[in-house]
Tab-separated table of C-alpha atoms in Angstrom:
chain	number	residue	atom	x	y	z
A	7	UNK	CA	191.162	254.769	-23.661
A	8	UNK	CA	189.764	252.861	-26.445
A	9	UNK	CA	191.285	253.308	-29.876
A	10	UNK	CA	188.987	253.020	-32.755
A	11	UNK	CA	190.691	252.463	-35.700
A	12	UNK	CA	188.877	252.105	-38.978
A	13	UNK	CA	190.087	253.474	-42.761
A	14	UNK	CA	186.453	253.439	-43.903
A	15	UNK	CA	184.730	256.602	-44.650
A	16	UNK	CA	181.517	255.027	-44.018
A	17	UNK	CA	182.511	254.220	-40.282
A	18	UNK	CA	184.116	257.687	-40.048
A	19	UNK	CA	181.250	259.915	-41.111
A	20	UNK	CA	178.216	257.255	-39.911
A	21	UNK	CA	179.361	254.974	-37.407
A	22	UNK	CA	181.233	257.085	-35.191
A	23	UNK	CA	178.803	259.922	-34.715
A	24	UNK	CA	176.104	257.475	-33.391
A	25	UNK	CA	178.143	255.566	-31.313
A	26	UNK	CA	180.004	258.580	-29.997
A	27	UNK	CA	175.714	260.079	-29.069
A	28	UNK	CA	175.590	256.809	-27.307
A	29	UNK	CA	178.119	257.205	-24.792
A	30	UNK	CA	178.686	259.223	-21.762
A	31	UNK	CA	180.795	262.237	-21.883
A	32	UNK	CA	183.261	260.549	-19.806
A	33	UNK	CA	183.424	257.518	-22.265
A	34	UNK	CA	183.464	260.275	-24.916
A	35	UNK	CA	186.704	261.720	-24.268
A	36	UNK	CA	188.211	258.333	-23.781
A	37	UNK	CA	187.328	256.964	-27.071
A	38	UNK	CA	190.200	257.802	-29.458
A	39	UNK	CA	189.520	257.779	-33.446
A	40	UNK	CA	192.315	256.957	-35.626
A	41	UNK	CA	191.846	256.854	-39.831
A	42	UNK	CA	194.007	256.751	-42.715
A	43	UNK	CA	196.607	254.380	-43.799
A	44	UNK	CA	197.586	251.051	-41.868
A	45	UNK	CA	200.973	252.667	-41.553
A	46	UNK	CA	199.886	256.031	-40.341
A	47	UNK	CA	197.509	254.409	-37.703
A	48	UNK	CA	200.187	252.422	-36.131
A	49	UNK	CA	202.738	255.533	-35.975
A	50	UNK	CA	199.831	257.258	-34.362
A	51	UNK	CA	199.415	254.671	-31.986
A	52	UNK	CA	203.175	254.046	-31.113
A	53	UNK	CA	202.756	257.894	-29.445
A	54	UNK	CA	199.955	256.276	-27.090
A	55	UNK	CA	202.976	253.655	-26.297
A	56	UNK	CA	201.061	250.739	-28.279
A	57	UNK	CA	204.213	248.712	-30.463
A	58	UNK	CA	203.925	246.989	-32.888
A	59	UNK	CA	203.864	243.779	-31.120
A	60	UNK	CA	200.996	244.637	-29.199
A	61	UNK	CA	198.678	245.467	-32.544
A	62	UNK	CA	196.982	242.950	-34.461
A	63	UNK	CA	198.098	241.994	-37.703
A	64	UNK	CA	195.311	243.878	-39.422
A	65	UNK	CA	197.075	247.085	-38.371
A	66	UNK	CA	200.330	245.605	-39.463
A	67	UNK	CA	201.028	244.358	-35.754
A	68	UNK	CA	202.093	240.994	-34.733
A	69	UNK	CA	199.583	239.931	-33.033
A	70	UNK	CA	196.906	237.406	-34.322
A	71	UNK	CA	193.911	237.340	-33.156
A	72	UNK	CA	191.563	234.325	-32.748
A	73	UNK	CA	188.430	235.042	-30.936
A	74	UNK	CA	186.608	231.907	-31.007
A	75	UNK	CA	189.835	230.224	-29.046
A	76	UNK	CA	190.514	233.128	-26.966
A	77	UNK	CA	186.643	233.105	-25.894
A	78	UNK	CA	186.523	229.556	-24.944
A	79	UNK	CA	190.219	229.856	-23.076
A	80	UNK	CA	188.775	232.325	-20.986
A	81	UNK	CA	185.182	230.055	-20.320
A	82	UNK	CA	187.626	227.415	-19.021
A	83	UNK	CA	189.948	229.697	-16.733
A	84	UNK	CA	186.680	231.380	-15.336
A	85	UNK	CA	185.043	227.980	-14.740
A	86	UNK	CA	188.343	226.311	-13.252
A	87	UNK	CA	188.220	229.485	-11.034
A	88	UNK	CA	184.562	229.033	-10.099
A	89	UNK	CA	184.635	225.589	-9.446
A	90	UNK	CA	187.542	225.626	-7.456
A	91	UNK	CA	185.646	228.477	-5.153
A	92	UNK	CA	182.622	226.242	-5.127
A	93	UNK	CA	183.826	222.905	-3.962
A	94	UNK	CA	181.113	220.597	-2.946
A	95	UNK	CA	180.779	220.320	0.418
A	96	UNK	CA	180.198	217.863	3.318
A	97	UNK	CA	176.298	217.246	2.360
A	98	UNK	CA	176.927	217.642	-1.536
A	99	UNK	CA	177.901	214.500	-3.347
A	100	UNK	CA	180.794	214.727	-5.791
A	101	UNK	CA	179.538	214.155	-9.421
A	102	UNK	CA	180.250	210.551	-10.862
A	103	UNK	CA	181.275	209.659	-14.082
A	104	UNK	CA	179.013	208.067	-15.913
A	105	UNK	CA	180.522	206.413	-18.766
A	106	UNK	CA	178.062	203.080	-18.125
A	107	UNK	CA	175.108	202.370	-19.481
A	108	UNK	CA	171.605	204.388	-18.084
A	109	UNK	CA	171.424	200.463	-15.725
A	110	UNK	CA	174.763	201.233	-14.324
A	111	UNK	CA	173.524	204.868	-13.525
A	112	UNK	CA	170.638	205.197	-11.556
A	113	UNK	CA	170.674	208.859	-12.324
A	114	UNK	CA	169.665	208.279	-15.423
A	115	UNK	CA	167.120	205.409	-14.951
A	116	UNK	CA	163.494	206.168	-15.089
A	117	UNK	CA	162.089	209.649	-14.523
A	118	UNK	CA	164.366	210.629	-11.569
A	119	UNK	CA	166.032	214.094	-11.745
A	120	UNK	CA	169.517	214.813	-10.881
A	121	UNK	CA	169.854	215.954	-7.412
A	122	UNK	CA	172.462	218.603	-8.792
A	123	UNK	CA	170.652	220.145	-11.102
A	124	UNK	CA	167.285	220.585	-8.215
A	125	UNK	CA	169.913	222.206	-5.775
A	126	UNK	CA	171.034	224.765	-8.885
A	127	UNK	CA	167.482	225.349	-9.522
A	128	UNK	CA	166.836	226.247	-5.721
A	129	UNK	CA	170.363	228.560	-6.073
A	130	UNK	CA	168.999	230.320	-8.749
A	131	UNK	CA	165.289	231.096	-7.496
A	132	UNK	CA	166.509	232.193	-4.151
A	133	UNK	CA	168.958	234.313	-5.837
A	134	UNK	CA	168.008	235.314	-9.477
A	135	UNK	CA	171.236	237.804	-9.874
A	136	UNK	CA	173.437	234.820	-10.191
A	137	UNK	CA	174.769	233.936	-13.699
A	138	UNK	CA	173.531	230.498	-14.527
A	139	UNK	CA	177.132	228.870	-14.286
A	140	UNK	CA	177.583	229.747	-10.823
A	141	UNK	CA	173.767	228.474	-10.111
A	142	UNK	CA	175.146	224.985	-11.896
A	143	UNK	CA	178.267	225.224	-9.573
A	144	UNK	CA	176.962	225.671	-6.707
A	145	UNK	CA	174.191	222.710	-7.439
A	146	UNK	CA	177.377	220.534	-7.406
A	147	UNK	CA	178.234	220.620	-11.092
A	148	UNK	CA	182.174	221.160	-11.919
A	149	UNK	CA	183.101	222.057	-15.455
A	150	UNK	CA	186.409	221.851	-17.541
A	151	UNK	CA	187.522	222.416	-21.341
A	152	UNK	CA	187.584	219.768	-23.667
A	153	UNK	CA	189.887	219.867	-26.247
A	154	UNK	CA	188.323	216.722	-28.359
A	155	UNK	CA	185.008	218.733	-28.825
A	156	UNK	CA	186.318	222.219	-28.355
A	157	UNK	CA	183.596	223.070	-25.701
A	158	UNK	CA	183.153	222.973	-21.890
A	159	UNK	CA	181.679	219.778	-20.515
A	160	UNK	CA	180.857	218.575	-16.886
A	161	UNK	CA	182.170	215.383	-15.489
A	162	UNK	CA	179.186	213.498	-17.316
A	163	UNK	CA	180.281	214.869	-20.751
A	164	UNK	CA	177.311	217.168	-20.588
A	165	UNK	CA	178.214	220.427	-22.275
A	166	UNK	CA	178.041	223.597	-19.885
A	167	UNK	CA	175.548	225.343	-22.484
A	168	UNK	CA	173.306	222.428	-22.260
A	169	UNK	CA	172.755	222.131	-18.651
A	170	UNK	CA	172.313	225.922	-18.734
A	171	UNK	CA	169.473	225.346	-21.073
A	172	UNK	CA	168.147	222.841	-18.708
A	173	UNK	CA	168.293	225.184	-16.124
A	174	UNK	CA	166.389	227.499	-17.988
A	175	UNK	CA	163.370	225.059	-18.671
A	176	UNK	CA	163.189	224.474	-14.838
A	177	UNK	CA	163.262	227.897	-13.791
A	178	UNK	CA	160.114	228.733	-16.332
A	179	UNK	CA	158.654	225.315	-15.523
A	180	UNK	CA	158.798	226.775	-11.635
A	181	UNK	CA	157.432	229.750	-12.373
A	182	UNK	CA	154.768	228.859	-14.354
A	183	UNK	CA	153.988	226.244	-11.565
A	184	UNK	CA	154.180	229.008	-8.811
A	185	UNK	CA	151.578	231.476	-10.917
A	186	UNK	CA	149.590	228.520	-11.173
A	187	UNK	CA	149.588	228.164	-7.220
A	188	UNK	CA	148.926	231.882	-6.783
A	189	UNK	CA	146.077	231.891	-9.659
A	190	UNK	CA	144.432	228.762	-7.801
A	191	UNK	CA	144.732	230.511	-4.254
A	192	UNK	CA	143.236	233.723	-5.548
A	193	UNK	CA	140.065	231.944	-6.884
A	194	UNK	CA	139.792	230.184	-3.679
A	195	UNK	CA	139.712	232.963	-1.541
A	196	UNK	CA	137.572	235.080	-3.746
A	197	UNK	CA	135.174	232.274	-3.977
A	198	UNK	CA	134.907	232.113	-0.014
């Protein structure tokens, strides 16, 4: 069940009916609404086997919620699971740690693209339903949580978000390129 706990009258009369209207019948039966004082809500929740040690501090419980920390921990956990299951194969080189200058790392020199990003692009185009992160891991990237920067980074120190943005840009460019080829092919056929 979903327990909706709110002492606000506005939420009780405005928001809750709208939310219930959008839910299916089965979901409406699972949603339990609790309002009143913090103490009365806590007593009601104890009747649902939700003791004080499982309730957030806002409801008089003992659990301190830090959503940003929880999300980062979940990302790190999921990335470590995905990286373990998508380990590079023999024909996929492991990522190099590029602490040196651009001259020391041939991947960063000139206008050459990262072969891992090319593989990630191929994986995403072949299967548009896979998440961006999975496409990047299939391309050969491995990600881990960096506690100093409080973000998820790859072996090169580039954030997961930056890699996802780069992959999205390349997907858009590839789609534009393919659409341009389709237009060129259709005009050449019609002119014959």
